[in-house]
Coordinates of C-alpha atoms in Angstrom, one line a residue:
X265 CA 107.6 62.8 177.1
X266 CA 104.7 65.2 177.7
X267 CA 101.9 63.9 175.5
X268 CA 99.6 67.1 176.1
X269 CA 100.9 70.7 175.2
X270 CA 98.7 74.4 175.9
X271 CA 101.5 75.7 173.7
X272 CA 100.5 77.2 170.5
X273 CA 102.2 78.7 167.7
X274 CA 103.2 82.3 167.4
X275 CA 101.8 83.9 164.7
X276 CA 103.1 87.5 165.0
X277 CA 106.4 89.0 162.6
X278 CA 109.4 86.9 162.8
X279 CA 112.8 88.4 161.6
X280 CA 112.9 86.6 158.4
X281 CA 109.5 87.8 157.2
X282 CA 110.4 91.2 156.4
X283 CA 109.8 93.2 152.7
X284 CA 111.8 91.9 150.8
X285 CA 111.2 88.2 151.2
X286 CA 107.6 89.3 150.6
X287 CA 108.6 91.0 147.3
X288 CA 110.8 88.2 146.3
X289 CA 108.7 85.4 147.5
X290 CA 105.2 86.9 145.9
X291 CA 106.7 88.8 142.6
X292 CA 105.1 86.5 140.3
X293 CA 101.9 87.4 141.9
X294 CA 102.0 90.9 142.8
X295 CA 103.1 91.5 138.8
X296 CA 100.2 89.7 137.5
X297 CA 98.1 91.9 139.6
X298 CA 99.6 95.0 140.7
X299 CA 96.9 96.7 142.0
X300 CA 96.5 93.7 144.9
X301 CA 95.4 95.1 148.2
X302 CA 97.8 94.8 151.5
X303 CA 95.4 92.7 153.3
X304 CA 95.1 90.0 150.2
X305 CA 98.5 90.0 150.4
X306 CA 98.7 89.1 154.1
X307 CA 95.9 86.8 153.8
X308 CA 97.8 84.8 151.3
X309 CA 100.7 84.4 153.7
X310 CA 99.1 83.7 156.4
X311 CA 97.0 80.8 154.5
X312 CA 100.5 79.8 153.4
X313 CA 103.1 80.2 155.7
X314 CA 100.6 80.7 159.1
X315 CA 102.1 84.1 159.9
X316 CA 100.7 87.4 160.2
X317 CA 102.4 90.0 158.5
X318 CA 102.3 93.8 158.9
X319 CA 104.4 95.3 156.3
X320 CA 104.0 94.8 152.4
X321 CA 106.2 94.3 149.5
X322 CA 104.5 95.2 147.2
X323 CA 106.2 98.7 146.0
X324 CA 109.5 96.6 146.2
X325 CA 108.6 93.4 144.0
X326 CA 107.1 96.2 141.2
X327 CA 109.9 98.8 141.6
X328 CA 112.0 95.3 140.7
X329 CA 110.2 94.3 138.3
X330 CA 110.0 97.9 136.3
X331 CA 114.0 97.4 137.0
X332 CA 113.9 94.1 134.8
X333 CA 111.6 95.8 132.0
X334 CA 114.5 98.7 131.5
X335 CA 117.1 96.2 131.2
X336 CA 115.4 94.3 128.6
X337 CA 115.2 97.0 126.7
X338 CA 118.8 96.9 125.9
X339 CA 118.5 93.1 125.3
X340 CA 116.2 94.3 121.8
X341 CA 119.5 93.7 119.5
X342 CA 119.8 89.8 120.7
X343 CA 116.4 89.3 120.8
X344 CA 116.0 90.2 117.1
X345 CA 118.7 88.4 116.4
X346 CA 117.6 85.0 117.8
X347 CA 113.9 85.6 116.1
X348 CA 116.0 85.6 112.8
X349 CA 118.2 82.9 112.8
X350 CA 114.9 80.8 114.9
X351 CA 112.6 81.7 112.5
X352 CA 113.9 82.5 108.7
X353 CA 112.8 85.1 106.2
X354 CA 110.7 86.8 109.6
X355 CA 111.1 90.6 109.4
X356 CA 112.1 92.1 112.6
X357 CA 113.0 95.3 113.0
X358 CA 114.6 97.3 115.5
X359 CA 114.7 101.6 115.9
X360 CA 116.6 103.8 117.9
X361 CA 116.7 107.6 118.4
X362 CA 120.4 108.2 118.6
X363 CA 121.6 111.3 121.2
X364 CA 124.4 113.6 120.6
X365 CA 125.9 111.7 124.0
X366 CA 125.9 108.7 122.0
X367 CA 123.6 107.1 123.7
X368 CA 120.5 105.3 121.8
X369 CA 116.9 105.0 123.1
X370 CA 114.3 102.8 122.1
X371 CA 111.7 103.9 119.2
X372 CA 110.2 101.3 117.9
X373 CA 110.3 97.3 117.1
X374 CA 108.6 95.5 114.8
X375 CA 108.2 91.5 114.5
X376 CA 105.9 89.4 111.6
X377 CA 107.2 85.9 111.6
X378 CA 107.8 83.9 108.3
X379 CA 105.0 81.5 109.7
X380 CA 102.4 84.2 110.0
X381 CA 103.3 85.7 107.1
X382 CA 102.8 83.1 104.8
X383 CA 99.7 81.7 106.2
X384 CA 98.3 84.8 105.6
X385 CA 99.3 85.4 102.5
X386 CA 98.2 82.1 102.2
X387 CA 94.8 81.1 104.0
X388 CA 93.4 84.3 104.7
X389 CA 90.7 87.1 103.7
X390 CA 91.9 89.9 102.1
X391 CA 91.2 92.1 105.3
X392 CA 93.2 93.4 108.0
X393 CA 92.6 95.0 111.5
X394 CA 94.4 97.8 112.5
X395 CA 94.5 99.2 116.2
X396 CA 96.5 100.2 119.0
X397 CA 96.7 99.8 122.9
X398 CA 98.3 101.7 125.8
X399 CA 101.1 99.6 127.7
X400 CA 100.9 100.6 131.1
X401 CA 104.1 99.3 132.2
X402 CA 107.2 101.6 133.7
X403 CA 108.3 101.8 130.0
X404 CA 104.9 103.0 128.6
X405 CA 104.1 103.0 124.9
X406 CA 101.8 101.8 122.5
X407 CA 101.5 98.4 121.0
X408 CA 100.4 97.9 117.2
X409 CA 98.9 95.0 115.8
X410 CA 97.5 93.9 112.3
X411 CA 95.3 91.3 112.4
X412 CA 93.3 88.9 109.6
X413 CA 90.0 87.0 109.8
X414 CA 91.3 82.8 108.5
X415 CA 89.0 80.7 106.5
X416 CA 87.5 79.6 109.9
X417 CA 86.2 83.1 110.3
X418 CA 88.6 83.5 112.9
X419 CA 90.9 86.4 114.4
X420 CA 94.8 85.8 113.1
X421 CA 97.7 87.8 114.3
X422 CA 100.3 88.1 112.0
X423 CA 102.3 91.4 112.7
X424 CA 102.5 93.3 115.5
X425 CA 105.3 96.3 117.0
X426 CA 105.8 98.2 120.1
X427 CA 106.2 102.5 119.5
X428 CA 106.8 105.2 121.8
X429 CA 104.2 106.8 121.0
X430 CA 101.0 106.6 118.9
X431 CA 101.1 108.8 116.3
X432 CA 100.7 109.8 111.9
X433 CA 104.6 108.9 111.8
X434 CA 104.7 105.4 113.6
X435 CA 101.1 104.4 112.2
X436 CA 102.8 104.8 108.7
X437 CA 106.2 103.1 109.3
X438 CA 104.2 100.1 111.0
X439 CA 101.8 99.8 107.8
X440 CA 104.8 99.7 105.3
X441 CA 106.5 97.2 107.1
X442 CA 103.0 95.1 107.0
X443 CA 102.5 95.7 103.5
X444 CA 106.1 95.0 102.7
X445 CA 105.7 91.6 104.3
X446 CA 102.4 90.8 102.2
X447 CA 102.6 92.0 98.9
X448 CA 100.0 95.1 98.3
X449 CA 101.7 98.1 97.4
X450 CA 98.8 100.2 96.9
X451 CA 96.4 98.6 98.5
X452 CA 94.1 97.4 95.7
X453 CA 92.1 94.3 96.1
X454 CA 92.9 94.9 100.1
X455 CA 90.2 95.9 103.1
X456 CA 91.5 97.6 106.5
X457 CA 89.5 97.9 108.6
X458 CA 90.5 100.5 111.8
X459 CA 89.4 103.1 114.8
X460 CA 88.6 106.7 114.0
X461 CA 92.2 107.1 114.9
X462 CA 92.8 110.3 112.9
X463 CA 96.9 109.5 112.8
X464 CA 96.3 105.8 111.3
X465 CA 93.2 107.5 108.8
X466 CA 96.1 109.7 107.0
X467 CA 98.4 107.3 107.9
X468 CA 96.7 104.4 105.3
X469 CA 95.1 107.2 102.5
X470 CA 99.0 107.7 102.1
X471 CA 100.4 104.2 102.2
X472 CA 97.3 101.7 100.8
X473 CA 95.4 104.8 98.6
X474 CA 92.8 101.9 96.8
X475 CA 92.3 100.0 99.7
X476 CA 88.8 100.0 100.9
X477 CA 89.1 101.6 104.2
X478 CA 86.4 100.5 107.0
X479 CA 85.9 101.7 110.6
X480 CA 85.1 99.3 113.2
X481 CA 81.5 99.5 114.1
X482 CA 82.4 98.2 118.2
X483 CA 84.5 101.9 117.6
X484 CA 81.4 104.1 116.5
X485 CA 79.1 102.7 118.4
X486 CA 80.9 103.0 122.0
X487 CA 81.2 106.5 121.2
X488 CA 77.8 106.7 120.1
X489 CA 76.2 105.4 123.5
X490 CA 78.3 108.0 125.7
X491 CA 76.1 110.4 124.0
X492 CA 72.8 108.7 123.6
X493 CA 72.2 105.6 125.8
X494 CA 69.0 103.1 125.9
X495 CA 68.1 99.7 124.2
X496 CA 66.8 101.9 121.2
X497 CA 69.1 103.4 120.3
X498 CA 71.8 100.4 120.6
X499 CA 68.9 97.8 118.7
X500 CA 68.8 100.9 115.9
X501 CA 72.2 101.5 115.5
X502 CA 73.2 97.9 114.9
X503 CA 70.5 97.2 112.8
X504 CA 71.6 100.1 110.8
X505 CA 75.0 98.4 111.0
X506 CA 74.0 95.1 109.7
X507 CA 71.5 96.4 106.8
X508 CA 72.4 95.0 103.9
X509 CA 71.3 97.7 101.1
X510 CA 70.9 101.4 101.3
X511 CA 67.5 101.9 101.3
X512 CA 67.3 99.8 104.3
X513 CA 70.2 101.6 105.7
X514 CA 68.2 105.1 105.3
X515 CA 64.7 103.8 106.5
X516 CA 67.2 102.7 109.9
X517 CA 68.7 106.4 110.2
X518 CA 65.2 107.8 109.7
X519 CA 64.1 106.4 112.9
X520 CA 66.7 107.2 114.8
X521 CA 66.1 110.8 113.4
X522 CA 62.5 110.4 114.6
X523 CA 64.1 109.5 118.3
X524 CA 66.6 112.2 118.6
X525 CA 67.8 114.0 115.7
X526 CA 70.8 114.7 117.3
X527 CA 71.6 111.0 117.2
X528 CA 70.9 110.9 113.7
X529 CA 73.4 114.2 112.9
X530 CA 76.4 112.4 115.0
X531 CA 76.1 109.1 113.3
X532 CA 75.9 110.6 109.4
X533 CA 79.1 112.6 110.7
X534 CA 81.4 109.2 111.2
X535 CA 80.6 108.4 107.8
X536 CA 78.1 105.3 107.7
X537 CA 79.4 104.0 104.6
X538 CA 82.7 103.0 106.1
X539 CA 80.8 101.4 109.3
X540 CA 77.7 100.2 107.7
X541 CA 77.2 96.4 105.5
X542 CA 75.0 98.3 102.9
X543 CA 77.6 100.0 101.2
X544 CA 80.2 97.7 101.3
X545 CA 82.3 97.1 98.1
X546 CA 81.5 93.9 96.4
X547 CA 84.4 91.6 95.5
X548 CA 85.7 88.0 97.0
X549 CA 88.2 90.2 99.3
X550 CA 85.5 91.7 101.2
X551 CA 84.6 90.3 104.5
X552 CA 81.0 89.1 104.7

């Protein structure tokens, strides 16, 4: 036996290492982060499998995943079907746009578990958050969600549903399945509180007329600061926020009208009694 070798491994390409083992060996990784560079790629396989790669497989492992998202699409039926029988007394609901082909696309789906539903009916504020975010997968759409505030002051999803697009017409179906599932017909005794979205603002004066409608102040105030930036303006506009009777509220807006009164025009525009603690109405529903 030779004990002593100047032999060293090769490094470079082999035949086996080629784009598609890289898509199927690092899917899982490459779709948690699909915007992963080339060379963290090939620095993750060569920490790994000590060889130095000079091709990707990146475009391959997505285009294969955005293959997989299609098909489950047409899986929606037995997936709503095993969420039933799983879980009884859930509503889940499943849309389709049927084509004169025969064919049916997707439209919408909508999911509150039995669960969900009853803890909120039966542990939770009378409030619920409405709002809405792009999905930026190969299928697109928008995903809606309701959410409540427990007795722990904490965030509770209980309904959510995925829409083609985000819209008066979807905004509306989605809040009468949520208020089918909880019991408020018209809203009374019942706080939403939303965006400046102007689809879901119709979208709730028709379906929940007496409910107290609030707009997130997060909402008005990142659009506030694109306009009018500064710690002053962000200290005012939260202590405005967070004043807890009007005339506080008004000796708040007069110095931001002292600052810029352009500030002061665009914030009485959004309608501060919707955003601001002062004129909330009084009643156990109401969040604190």
């Amino acid at each position: 036996m030779i004990d002593e070798h100047k032999c060293a491994r090769n490094y470079n390409l082999g035949r086996m290492v080629n784009s598609t083992w890289v898509a199927k060996t690092y899917a899982t990784m490459i779709e948690q982060n699909p915007s992963i560079k080339l060379r963290d790629l090939q620095s993750a396989i060569l920490e790994t499998y000590k060889c130095r790669v000079t091709i990707g497989g990146k475009e391959k492992a997505l285009a294969e995943f955005d293959k997989g998202l299609v098909e489950h699409y047409g899986k929606l039926w037995d997936y709503a079907e095993e969420l039933r029988k799983s879980n009884p007394r859930s509503t889940v609901l499943v849309g389709v746009n049927s084509m004169p082909d025969g064919k049916n696309y997707f439209k919408r789906f909508y999911v509150c578990l039995s669960g969900l539903k009853e803890a909120w009916v039966q542990g939770c504020r009378r409030v619920i958050g409405l709002d809405g975010c792009f999905l930026k997968t190969a299928c697109k759409g928008e995903l809606l969600s309701a959410v409540g505030r427990d007795a722990n002051n904490q965030i509770f999803p209980f309904a959510w549903a995925v829409v083609t697009v985000d819209n008066k017409d979807n905004w509306k179906w989605f809040m009468e399945c949520v208020i089918g599932d909880i019991g408020f017909s018209d809203g009374h005794g019942l706080t939403i509180i939303s965006d400046q979205h102007k689809g879901l603002l119709k979208a709730a004066k028709e379906v929940l007329p007496l409910a107290e409608h609030r707009q997130c102040a997060r909402h008005i105030y990142q659009n506030f600061r694109k306009r009018h930036t500064g710690v002053l303006f962000k200290n005012l506009f939260w202590k405005a926020s967070k004043a807890t009777y009007p005339e506080k509220f008004m000796q708040v807006m007069e110095e931001i009208k002292q600052a810029d009164h352009q500030a002061y025009d665009y914030l009485m525009k959004t309608d501060p009694k919707s955003w601001s603690r002062a004129y909330l109405e009084l009643g156990w529903h109401v969040m604190q």
